[in-house]
PDB file of C-alpha atoms in Angstrom:
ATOM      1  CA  UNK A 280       2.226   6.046 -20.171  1.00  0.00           C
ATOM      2  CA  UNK A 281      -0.253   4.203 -21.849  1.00  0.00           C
ATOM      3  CA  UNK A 282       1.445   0.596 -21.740  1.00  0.00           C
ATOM      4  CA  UNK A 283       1.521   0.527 -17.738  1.00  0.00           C
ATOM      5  CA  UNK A 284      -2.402   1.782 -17.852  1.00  0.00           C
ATOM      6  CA  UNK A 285      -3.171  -0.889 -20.236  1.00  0.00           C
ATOM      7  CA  UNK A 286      -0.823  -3.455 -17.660  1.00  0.00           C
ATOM      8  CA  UNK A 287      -2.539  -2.027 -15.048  1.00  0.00           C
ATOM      9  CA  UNK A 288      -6.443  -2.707 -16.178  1.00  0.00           C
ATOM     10  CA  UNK A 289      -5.436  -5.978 -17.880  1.00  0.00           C
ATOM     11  CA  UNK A 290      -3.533  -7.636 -14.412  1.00  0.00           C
ATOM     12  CA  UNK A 291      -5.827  -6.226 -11.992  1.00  0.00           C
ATOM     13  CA  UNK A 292      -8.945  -7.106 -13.686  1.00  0.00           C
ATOM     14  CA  UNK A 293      -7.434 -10.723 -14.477  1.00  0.00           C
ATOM     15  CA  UNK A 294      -6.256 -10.986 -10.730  1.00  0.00           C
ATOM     16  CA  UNK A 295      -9.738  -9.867  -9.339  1.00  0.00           C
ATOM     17  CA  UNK A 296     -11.330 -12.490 -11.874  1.00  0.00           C
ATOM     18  CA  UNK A 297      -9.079 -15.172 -10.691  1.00  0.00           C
ATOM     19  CA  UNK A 298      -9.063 -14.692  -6.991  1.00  0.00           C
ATOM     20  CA  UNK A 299     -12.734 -13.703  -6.485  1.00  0.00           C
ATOM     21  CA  UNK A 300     -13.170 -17.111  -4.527  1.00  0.00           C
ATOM     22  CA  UNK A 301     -10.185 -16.126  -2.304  1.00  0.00           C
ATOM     23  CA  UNK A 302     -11.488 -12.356  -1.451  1.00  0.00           C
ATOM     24  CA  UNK A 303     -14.627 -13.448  -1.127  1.00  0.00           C
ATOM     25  CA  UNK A 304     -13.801 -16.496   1.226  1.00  0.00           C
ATOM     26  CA  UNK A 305     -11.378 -13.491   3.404  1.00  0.00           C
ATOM     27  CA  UNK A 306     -14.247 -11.064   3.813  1.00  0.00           C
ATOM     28  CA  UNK A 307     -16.835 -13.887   5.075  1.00  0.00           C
ATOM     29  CA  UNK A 308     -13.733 -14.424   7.263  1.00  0.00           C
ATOM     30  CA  UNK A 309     -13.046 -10.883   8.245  1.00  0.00           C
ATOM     31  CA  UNK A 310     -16.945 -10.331   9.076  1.00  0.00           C
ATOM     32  CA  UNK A 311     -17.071 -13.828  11.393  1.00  0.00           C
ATOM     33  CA  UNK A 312     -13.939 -13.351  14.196  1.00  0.00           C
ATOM     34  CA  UNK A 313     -14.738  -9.197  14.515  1.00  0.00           C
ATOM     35  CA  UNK A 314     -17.795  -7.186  14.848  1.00  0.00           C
ATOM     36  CA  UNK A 315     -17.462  -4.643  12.208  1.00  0.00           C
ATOM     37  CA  UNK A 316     -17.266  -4.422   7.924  1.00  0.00           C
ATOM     38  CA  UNK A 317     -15.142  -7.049   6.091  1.00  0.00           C
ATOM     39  CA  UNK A 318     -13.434  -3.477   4.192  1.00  0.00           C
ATOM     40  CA  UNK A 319     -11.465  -0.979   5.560  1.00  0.00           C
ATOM     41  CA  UNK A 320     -11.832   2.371   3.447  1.00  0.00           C
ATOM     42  CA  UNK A 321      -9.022   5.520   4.597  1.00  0.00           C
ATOM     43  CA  UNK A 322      -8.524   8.394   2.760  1.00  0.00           C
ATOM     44  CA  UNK A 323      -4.846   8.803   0.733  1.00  0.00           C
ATOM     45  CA  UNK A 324      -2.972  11.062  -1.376  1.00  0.00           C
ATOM     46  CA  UNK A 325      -2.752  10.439  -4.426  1.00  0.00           C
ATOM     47  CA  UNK A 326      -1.797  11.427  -8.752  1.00  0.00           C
ATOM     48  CA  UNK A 327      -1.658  15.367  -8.339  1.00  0.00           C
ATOM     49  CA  UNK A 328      -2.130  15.458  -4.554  1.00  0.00           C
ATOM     50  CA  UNK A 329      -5.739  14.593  -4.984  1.00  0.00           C
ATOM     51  CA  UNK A 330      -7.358  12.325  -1.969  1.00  0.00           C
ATOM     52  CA  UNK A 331      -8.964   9.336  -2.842  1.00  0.00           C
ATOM     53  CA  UNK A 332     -10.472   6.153  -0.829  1.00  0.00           C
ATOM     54  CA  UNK A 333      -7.861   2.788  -0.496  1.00  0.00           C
ATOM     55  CA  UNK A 334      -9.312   0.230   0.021  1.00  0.00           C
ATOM     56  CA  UNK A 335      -8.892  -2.701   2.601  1.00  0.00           C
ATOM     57  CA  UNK A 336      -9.377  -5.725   4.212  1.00  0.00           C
ATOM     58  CA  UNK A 337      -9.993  -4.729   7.630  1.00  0.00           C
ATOM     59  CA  UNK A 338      -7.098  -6.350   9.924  1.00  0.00           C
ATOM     60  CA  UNK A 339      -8.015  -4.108  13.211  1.00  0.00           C
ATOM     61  CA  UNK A 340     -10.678  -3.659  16.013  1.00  0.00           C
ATOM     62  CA  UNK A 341     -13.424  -1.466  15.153  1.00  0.00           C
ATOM     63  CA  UNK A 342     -13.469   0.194  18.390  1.00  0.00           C
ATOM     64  CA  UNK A 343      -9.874   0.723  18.775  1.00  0.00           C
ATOM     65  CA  UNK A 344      -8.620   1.436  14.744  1.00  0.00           C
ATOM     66  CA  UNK A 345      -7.131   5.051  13.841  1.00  0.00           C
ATOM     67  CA  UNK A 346      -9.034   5.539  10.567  1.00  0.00           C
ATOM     68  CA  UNK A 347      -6.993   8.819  10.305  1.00  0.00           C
ATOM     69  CA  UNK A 348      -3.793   6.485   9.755  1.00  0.00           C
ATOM     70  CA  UNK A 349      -1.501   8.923  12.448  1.00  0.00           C
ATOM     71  CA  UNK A 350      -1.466   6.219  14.990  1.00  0.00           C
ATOM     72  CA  UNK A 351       0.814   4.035  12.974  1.00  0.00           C
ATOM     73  CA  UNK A 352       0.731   0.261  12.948  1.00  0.00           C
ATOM     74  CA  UNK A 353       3.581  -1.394  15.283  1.00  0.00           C
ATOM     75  CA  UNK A 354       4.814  -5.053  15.799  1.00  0.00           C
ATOM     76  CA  UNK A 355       2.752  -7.075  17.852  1.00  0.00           C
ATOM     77  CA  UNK A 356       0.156  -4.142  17.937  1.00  0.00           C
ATOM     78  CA  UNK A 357      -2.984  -5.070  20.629  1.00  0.00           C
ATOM     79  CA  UNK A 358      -5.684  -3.104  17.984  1.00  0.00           C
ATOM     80  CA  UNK A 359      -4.828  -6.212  15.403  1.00  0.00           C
ATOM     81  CA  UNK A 360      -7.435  -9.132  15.544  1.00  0.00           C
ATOM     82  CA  UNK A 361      -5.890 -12.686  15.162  1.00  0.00           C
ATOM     83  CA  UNK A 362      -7.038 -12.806  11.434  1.00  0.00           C
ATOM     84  CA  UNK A 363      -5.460  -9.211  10.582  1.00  0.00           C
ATOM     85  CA  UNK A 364      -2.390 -10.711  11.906  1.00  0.00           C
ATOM     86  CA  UNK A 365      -2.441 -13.295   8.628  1.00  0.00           C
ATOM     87  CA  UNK A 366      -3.558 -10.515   6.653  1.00  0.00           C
ATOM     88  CA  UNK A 367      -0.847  -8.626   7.216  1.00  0.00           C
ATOM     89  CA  UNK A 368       1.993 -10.702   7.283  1.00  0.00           C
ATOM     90  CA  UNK A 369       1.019 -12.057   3.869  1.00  0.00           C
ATOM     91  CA  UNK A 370       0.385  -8.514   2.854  1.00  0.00           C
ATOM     92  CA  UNK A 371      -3.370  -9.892   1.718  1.00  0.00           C
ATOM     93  CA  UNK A 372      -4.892  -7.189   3.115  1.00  0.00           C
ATOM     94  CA  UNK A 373      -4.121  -5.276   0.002  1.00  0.00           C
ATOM     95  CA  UNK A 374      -6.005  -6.982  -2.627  1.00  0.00           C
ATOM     96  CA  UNK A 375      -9.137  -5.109  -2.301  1.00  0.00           C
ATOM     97  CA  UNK A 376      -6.403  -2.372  -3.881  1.00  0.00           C
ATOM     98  CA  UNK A 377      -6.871  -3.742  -7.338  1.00  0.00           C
ATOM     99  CA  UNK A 378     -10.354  -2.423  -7.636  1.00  0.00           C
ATOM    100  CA  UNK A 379      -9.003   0.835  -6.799  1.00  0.00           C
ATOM    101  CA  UNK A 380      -6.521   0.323 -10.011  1.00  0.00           C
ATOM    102  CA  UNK A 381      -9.732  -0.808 -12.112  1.00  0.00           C
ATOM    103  CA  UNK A 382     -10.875   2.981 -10.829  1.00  0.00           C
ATOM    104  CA  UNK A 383      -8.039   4.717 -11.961  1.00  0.00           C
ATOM    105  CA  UNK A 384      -7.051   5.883  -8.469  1.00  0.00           C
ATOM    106  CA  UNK A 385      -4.141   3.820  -8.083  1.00  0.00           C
ATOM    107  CA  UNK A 386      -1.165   1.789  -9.994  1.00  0.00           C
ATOM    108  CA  UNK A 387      -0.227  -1.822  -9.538  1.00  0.00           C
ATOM    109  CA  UNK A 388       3.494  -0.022  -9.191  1.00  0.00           C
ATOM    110  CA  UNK A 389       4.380   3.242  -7.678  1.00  0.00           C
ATOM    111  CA  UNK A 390       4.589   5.435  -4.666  1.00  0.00           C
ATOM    112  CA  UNK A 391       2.859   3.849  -2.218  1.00  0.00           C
ATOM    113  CA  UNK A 392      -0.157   6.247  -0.553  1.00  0.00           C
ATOM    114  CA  UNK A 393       0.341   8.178   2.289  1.00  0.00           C
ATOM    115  CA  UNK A 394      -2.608   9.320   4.410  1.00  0.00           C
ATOM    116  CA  UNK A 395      -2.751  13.395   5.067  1.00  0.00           C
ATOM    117  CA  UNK A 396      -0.364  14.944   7.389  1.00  0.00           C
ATOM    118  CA  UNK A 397       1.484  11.467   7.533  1.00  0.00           C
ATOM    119  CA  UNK A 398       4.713  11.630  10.055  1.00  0.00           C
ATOM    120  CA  UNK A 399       8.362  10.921   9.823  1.00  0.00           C
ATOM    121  CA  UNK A 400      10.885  11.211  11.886  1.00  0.00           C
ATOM    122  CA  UNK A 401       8.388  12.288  14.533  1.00  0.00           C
ATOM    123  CA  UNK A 402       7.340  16.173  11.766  1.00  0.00           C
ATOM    124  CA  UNK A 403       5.351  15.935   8.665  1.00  0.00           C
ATOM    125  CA  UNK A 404       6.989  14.174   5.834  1.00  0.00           C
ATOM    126  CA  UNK A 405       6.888  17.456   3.407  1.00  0.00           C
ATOM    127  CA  UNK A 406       9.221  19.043   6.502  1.00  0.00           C
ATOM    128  CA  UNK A 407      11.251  16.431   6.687  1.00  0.00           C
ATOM    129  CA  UNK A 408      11.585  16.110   3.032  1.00  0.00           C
ATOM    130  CA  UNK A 409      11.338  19.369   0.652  1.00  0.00           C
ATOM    131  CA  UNK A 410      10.924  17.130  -2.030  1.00  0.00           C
ATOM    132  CA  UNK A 411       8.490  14.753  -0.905  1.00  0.00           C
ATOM    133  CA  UNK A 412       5.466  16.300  -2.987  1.00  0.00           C
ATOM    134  CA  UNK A 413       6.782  15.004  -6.141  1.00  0.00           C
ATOM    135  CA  UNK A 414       6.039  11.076  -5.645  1.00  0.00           C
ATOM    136  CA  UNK A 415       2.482  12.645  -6.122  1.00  0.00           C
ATOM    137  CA  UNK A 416       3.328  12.973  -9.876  1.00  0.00           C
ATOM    138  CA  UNK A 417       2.432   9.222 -10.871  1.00  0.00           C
ATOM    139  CA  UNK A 418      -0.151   7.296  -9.950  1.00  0.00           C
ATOM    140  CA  UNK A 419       0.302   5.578  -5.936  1.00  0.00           C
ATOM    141  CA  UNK A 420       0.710   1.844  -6.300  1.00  0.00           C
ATOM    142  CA  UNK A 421      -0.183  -1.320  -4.158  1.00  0.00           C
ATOM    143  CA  UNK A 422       3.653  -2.163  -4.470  1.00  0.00           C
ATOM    144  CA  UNK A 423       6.725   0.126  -5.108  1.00  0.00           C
ATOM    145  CA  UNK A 424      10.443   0.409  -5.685  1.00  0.00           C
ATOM    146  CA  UNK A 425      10.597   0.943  -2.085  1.00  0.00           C
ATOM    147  CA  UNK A 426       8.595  -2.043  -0.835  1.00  0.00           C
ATOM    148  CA  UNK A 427      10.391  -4.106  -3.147  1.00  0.00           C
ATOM    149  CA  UNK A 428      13.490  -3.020  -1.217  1.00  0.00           C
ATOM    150  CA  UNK A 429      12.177  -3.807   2.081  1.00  0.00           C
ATOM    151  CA  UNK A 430      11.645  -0.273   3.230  1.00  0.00           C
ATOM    152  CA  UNK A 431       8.202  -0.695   4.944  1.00  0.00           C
ATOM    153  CA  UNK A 432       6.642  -0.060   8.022  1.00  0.00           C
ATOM    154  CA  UNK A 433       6.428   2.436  10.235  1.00  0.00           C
ATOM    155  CA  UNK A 434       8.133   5.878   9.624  1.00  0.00           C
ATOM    156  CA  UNK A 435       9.574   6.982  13.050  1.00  0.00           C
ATOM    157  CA  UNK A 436      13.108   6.427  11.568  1.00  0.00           C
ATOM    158  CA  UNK A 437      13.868   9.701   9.485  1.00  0.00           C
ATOM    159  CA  UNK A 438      16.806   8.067   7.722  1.00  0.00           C
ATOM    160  CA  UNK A 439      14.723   5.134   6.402  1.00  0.00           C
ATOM    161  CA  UNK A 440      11.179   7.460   5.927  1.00  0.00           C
ATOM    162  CA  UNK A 441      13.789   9.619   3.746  1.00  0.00           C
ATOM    163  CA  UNK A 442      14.922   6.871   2.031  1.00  0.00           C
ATOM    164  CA  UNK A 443      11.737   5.251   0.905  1.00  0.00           C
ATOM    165  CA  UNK A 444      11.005   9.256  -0.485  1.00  0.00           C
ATOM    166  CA  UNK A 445      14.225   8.506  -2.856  1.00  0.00           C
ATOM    167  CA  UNK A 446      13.566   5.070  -3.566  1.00  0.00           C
ATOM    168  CA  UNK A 447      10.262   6.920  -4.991  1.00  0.00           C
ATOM    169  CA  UNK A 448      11.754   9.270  -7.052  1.00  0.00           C
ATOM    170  CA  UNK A 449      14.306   6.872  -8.281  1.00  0.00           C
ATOM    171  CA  UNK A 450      11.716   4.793  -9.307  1.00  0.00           C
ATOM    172  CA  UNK A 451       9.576   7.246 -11.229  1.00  0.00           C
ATOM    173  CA  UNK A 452      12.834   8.901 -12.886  1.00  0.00           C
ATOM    174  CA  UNK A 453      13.142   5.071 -14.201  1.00  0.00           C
ATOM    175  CA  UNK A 454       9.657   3.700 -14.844  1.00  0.00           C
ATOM    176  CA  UNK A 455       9.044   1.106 -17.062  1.00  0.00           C
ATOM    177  CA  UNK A 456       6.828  -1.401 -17.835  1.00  0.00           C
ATOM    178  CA  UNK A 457       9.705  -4.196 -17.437  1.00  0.00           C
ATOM    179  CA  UNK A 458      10.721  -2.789 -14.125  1.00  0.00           C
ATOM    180  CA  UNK A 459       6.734  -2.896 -12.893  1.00  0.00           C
ATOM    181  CA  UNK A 460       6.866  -6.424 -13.402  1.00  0.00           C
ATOM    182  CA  UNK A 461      10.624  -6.618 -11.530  1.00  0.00           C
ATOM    183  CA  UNK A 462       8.704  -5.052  -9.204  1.00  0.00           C
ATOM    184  CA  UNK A 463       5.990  -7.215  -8.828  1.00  0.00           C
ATOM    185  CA  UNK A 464       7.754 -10.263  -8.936  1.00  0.00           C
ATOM    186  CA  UNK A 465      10.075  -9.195  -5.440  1.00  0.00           C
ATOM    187  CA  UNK A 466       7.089  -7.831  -3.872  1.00  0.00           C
ATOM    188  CA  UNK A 467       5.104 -11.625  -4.216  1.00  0.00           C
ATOM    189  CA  UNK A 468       8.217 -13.012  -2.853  1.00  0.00           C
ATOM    190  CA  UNK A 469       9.384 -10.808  -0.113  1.00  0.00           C
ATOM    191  CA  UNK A 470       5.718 -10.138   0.938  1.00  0.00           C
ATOM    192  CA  UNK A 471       3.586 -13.278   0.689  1.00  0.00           C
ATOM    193  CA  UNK A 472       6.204 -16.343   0.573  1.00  0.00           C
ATOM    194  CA  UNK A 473       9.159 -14.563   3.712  1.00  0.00           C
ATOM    195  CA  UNK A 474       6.063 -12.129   5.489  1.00  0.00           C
ATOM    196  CA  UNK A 475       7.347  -9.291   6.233  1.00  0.00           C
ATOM    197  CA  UNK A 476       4.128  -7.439   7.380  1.00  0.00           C
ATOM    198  CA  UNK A 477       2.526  -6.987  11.001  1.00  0.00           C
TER     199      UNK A 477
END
């Protein structure tokens, strides 16, 4: 679709433009409370089950962070320093995303990216979803259909880990330029002006 690859390198490359003092000003912030790299960098799964590297702020510990992504972030979670917190809950921690969008790896909108052998319900999401493999069919995005609906978090809870899968495969049955933008505009709200993320 080449309209949403063309939104994609136009937005991200405008947004990285635009808030270059603000990332900039975050990592010199990340680097000075924690020892450790202002970036986090995890591998994902994404456009034809094909691993790539997301990038990060770091929010967490060096010494204590899962860079596997099994151990999955809780609320009020002891391995999150007291800048990661902000991060988080403002869902800034993402931004360094958009140069993974300049790449090609990722999507402004879509499925977000799972790590390998990510868990729900307690099994492997392709176990306890036979369809799950085909929200690898588009491109992962920062934001999603899901997101947007407030299904985020952790996945311990099969019925809502099962829900995000079809809230991913509603959305790509439906995709749209117009709806990426729907998309974007709940995720700004619900995410940086109510915080939803720890």
């Amino acid at each position: 679709m080449w309209g949403k690859r063309a939104v994609d390198i136009g937005l991200s490359a405008a947004a990285l433009l635009v808030l270059s003092p603000v990332l900039l000003g975050v990592a010199a912030a990340v680097r000075l409370t924690s020892p450790g790299p202002s970036l986090f960098r995890q591998q994902r799964i994404g456009l034809g089950n094909r691993p790539f590297e997301v990038l990060k702020f770091r929010t967490m510990r060096t010494d204590c962070a899962d860079p596997t992504g099994v151990a999955q972030t809780r609320a009020g979670d002891p391995r999150i320093t007291p800048i990661g917190r902000l991060l988080r809950k403002t869902s800034i921690d993402e931004l360094p995303q958009l140069i993974n969008v300049l790449r090609g790896e990722m999507s402004l909108v879509g499925p977000r990216p799972h790590v390998p052998g990510m868990l729900a319900g307690g099994v492997r999401y392709e176990e306890l979803v036979p369809y799950y493999e085909h929200r690898h069919s588009v491109r992962p995005g920062i934001t999603g259909w899901a997101q947007a609906n407030g299904l985020r978090g952790p996945t311990d809870d099969a019925d809502r880990a099962i829900a995000r899968v079809d809230h991913d495969l509603a959305y790509i049955q439906n995709m749209s330029v117009s709806l990426d933008f729907w998309i974007m505009f709940l995720t700004v709200w619900r995410e940086f002006f109510t915080g939803s993320g720890f």
